[in-house]
Coordinates of N, CA and C in Angstrom, one line a residue:
M183 N 100.5 -35.7 -74.3 CA 100.3 -37.0 -75.0 C 99.9 -36.8 -76.5
I184 N 100.4 -37.6 -77.3 CA 100.2 -37.5 -78.8 C 98.8 -38.2 -79.1
Q185 N 98.0 -37.5 -79.8 CA 96.7 -38.0 -80.2 C 96.8 -38.9 -81.4
T186 N 96.3 -40.1 -81.4 CA 96.4 -41.0 -82.6 C 95.0 -41.0 -83.3
L187 N 95.0 -40.8 -84.6 CA 93.8 -40.8 -85.3 C 93.4 -42.3 -85.6
L188 N 94.3 -43.1 -86.1 CA 93.9 -44.5 -86.4 C 95.1 -45.4 -86.0
K189 N 94.7 -46.6 -85.6 CA 95.7 -47.6 -85.2 C 95.8 -48.7 -86.2
E190 N 95.0 -48.6 -87.3 CA 95.0 -49.7 -88.3 C 95.9 -49.2 -89.4
N191 N 96.5 -50.2 -90.1 CA 97.3 -49.9 -91.3 C 96.5 -50.0 -92.6
S192 N 95.3 -50.3 -92.6 CA 94.5 -50.5 -93.8 C 94.2 -49.2 -94.5
Y193 N 94.4 -48.0 -93.9 CA 94.2 -46.8 -94.5 C 95.4 -46.0 -94.9
N194 N 96.6 -46.7 -94.7 CA 97.9 -46.0 -95.1 C 97.9 -45.6 -96.6
G195 N 98.2 -44.4 -96.8 CA 98.3 -43.8 -98.2 C 96.9 -43.5 -98.8
K196 N 95.9 -43.3 -97.9 CA 94.6 -43.0 -98.4 C 94.0 -41.8 -97.7
F197 N 93.0 -41.2 -98.2 CA 92.3 -40.1 -97.6 C 91.1 -40.7 -96.8
V198 N 90.9 -40.3 -95.6 CA 89.8 -40.8 -94.8 C 88.9 -39.6 -94.3
A199 N 87.6 -39.9 -94.1 CA 86.7 -38.9 -93.6 C 86.2 -39.3 -92.3
F200 N 86.2 -38.4 -91.3 CA 85.7 -38.6 -90.0 C 84.5 -37.7 -89.8
K201 N 83.6 -38.1 -88.8 CA 82.4 -37.4 -88.5 C 82.8 -35.9 -88.1
D202 N 83.7 -35.8 -87.2 CA 84.2 -34.5 -86.7 C 85.6 -34.7 -86.1
F203 N 86.1 -33.6 -85.5 CA 87.5 -33.7 -85.0 C 87.6 -34.6 -83.8
N204 N 86.5 -34.8 -83.1 CA 86.6 -35.6 -81.8 C 86.2 -37.1 -82.0
D205 N 85.6 -37.4 -83.1 CA 85.1 -38.8 -83.4 C 86.0 -39.3 -84.5
H206 N 86.8 -40.3 -84.2 CA 87.7 -40.8 -85.1 C 87.3 -42.1 -85.8
A207 N 86.0 -42.3 -85.9 CA 85.4 -43.4 -86.6 C 85.4 -43.1 -88.1
V208 N 86.0 -43.9 -88.9 CA 86.1 -43.7 -90.4 C 84.7 -43.8 -91.0
I209 N 84.2 -42.8 -91.7 CA 82.9 -42.8 -92.4 C 83.0 -42.8 -93.9
G210 N 84.3 -42.7 -94.4 CA 84.5 -42.7 -95.8 C 86.0 -42.8 -96.1
E211 N 86.4 -43.4 -97.1 CA 87.8 -43.5 -97.5 C 88.0 -43.6 -99.0
G212 N 89.1 -43.2 -99.5 CA 89.4 -43.2 -100.9 C 90.8 -42.8 -101.3
D213 N 91.1 -42.9 -102.6 CA 92.4 -42.5 -103.0 C 92.5 -41.0 -103.2
T214 N 91.4 -40.3 -103.3 CA 91.3 -38.9 -103.4 C 90.4 -38.3 -102.3
P215 N 90.6 -37.0 -102.0 CA 89.7 -36.4 -101.0 C 88.2 -36.5 -101.5
Q216 N 88.0 -36.3 -102.8 CA 86.7 -36.4 -103.3 C 86.0 -37.7 -103.1
Q217 N 86.7 -38.8 -103.3 CA 86.2 -40.1 -103.0 C 85.8 -40.3 -101.6
A218 N 86.6 -39.8 -100.7 CA 86.3 -39.9 -99.2 C 85.0 -39.1 -98.9
L219 N 84.9 -37.9 -99.5 CA 83.7 -37.1 -99.2 C 82.5 -37.8 -99.8
E220 N 82.6 -38.3 -101.0 CA 81.4 -39.0 -101.6 C 80.9 -40.2 -100.8
K221 N 81.8 -41.0 -100.3 CA 81.5 -42.1 -99.5 C 80.8 -41.7 -98.2
A222 N 81.3 -40.6 -97.6 CA 80.7 -40.1 -96.3 C 79.3 -39.5 -96.6
A223 N 79.2 -38.8 -97.8 CA 77.9 -38.3 -98.1 C 76.9 -39.4 -98.4
E224 N 77.3 -40.5 -99.0 CA 76.4 -41.7 -99.2 C 75.9 -42.2 -97.9
R225 N 76.6 -42.0 -96.8 CA 76.2 -42.5 -95.5 C 75.5 -41.4 -94.7
G226 N 75.2 -40.3 -95.3 CA 74.4 -39.2 -94.7 C 75.2 -38.2 -93.9
F227 N 76.5 -38.1 -94.1 CA 77.3 -37.1 -93.4 C 77.5 -35.9 -94.3
V228 N 77.2 -34.7 -93.8 CA 77.2 -33.5 -94.7 C 78.6 -32.8 -94.7
N229 N 79.2 -32.6 -93.5 CA 80.5 -31.9 -93.4 C 81.5 -32.7 -92.7
P230 N 82.0 -33.7 -93.2 CA 83.0 -34.5 -92.5 C 84.4 -33.9 -92.6
V231 N 85.3 -34.3 -91.7 CA 86.7 -33.9 -91.7 C 87.4 -34.9 -92.5
V232 N 88.2 -34.4 -93.5 CA 88.9 -35.3 -94.4 C 90.4 -35.0 -94.2
T233 N 91.2 -36.1 -94.0 CA 92.6 -36.0 -93.9 C 93.3 -37.1 -94.6
F234 N 94.6 -36.9 -94.8 CA 95.4 -38.0 -95.5 C 96.2 -38.8 -94.4
I235 N 96.1 -40.1 -94.6 CA 96.9 -41.0 -93.7 C 98.1 -41.4 -94.4
P236 N 99.3 -40.9 -93.9 CA 100.5 -41.3 -94.6 C 100.9 -42.7 -94.5
I237 N 101.7 -43.2 -95.4 CA 102.2 -44.6 -95.4 C 103.2 -44.7 -94.2
K238 N 103.0 -45.7 -93.4 CA 103.8 -45.9 -92.2 C 105.3 -46.1 -92.6
G239 N 106.2 -45.3 -92.0 CA 107.6 -45.5 -92.3 C 108.1 -44.8 -93.5
M240 N 107.2 -44.1 -94.3 CA 107.7 -43.4 -95.5 C 107.7 -41.9 -95.2
V241 N 108.7 -41.2 -95.7 CA 108.8 -39.8 -95.6 C 107.9 -39.1 -96.5
Q242 N 107.0 -38.2 -96.0 CA 106.1 -37.5 -96.9 C 106.5 -36.1 -97.0
I243 N 106.6 -35.6 -98.2 CA 107.0 -34.2 -98.5 C 105.9 -33.5 -99.1
Y244 N 105.4 -32.4 -98.5 CA 104.2 -31.7 -99.1 C 104.7 -30.4 -99.6

């Protein structure tokens, strides 16, 4: 089974921070990884997991 991080489209094209790998509640978001980390830190989370949520239907080349 494929694990889904988020089912909402509001984070498409953004970096999001999660509490850990098993908890997919968003604790910070931003246009850069630094913004997502700062928002998570403001909420008291020290070492969040940050990932990029691609835009749905768009090909992403890294």
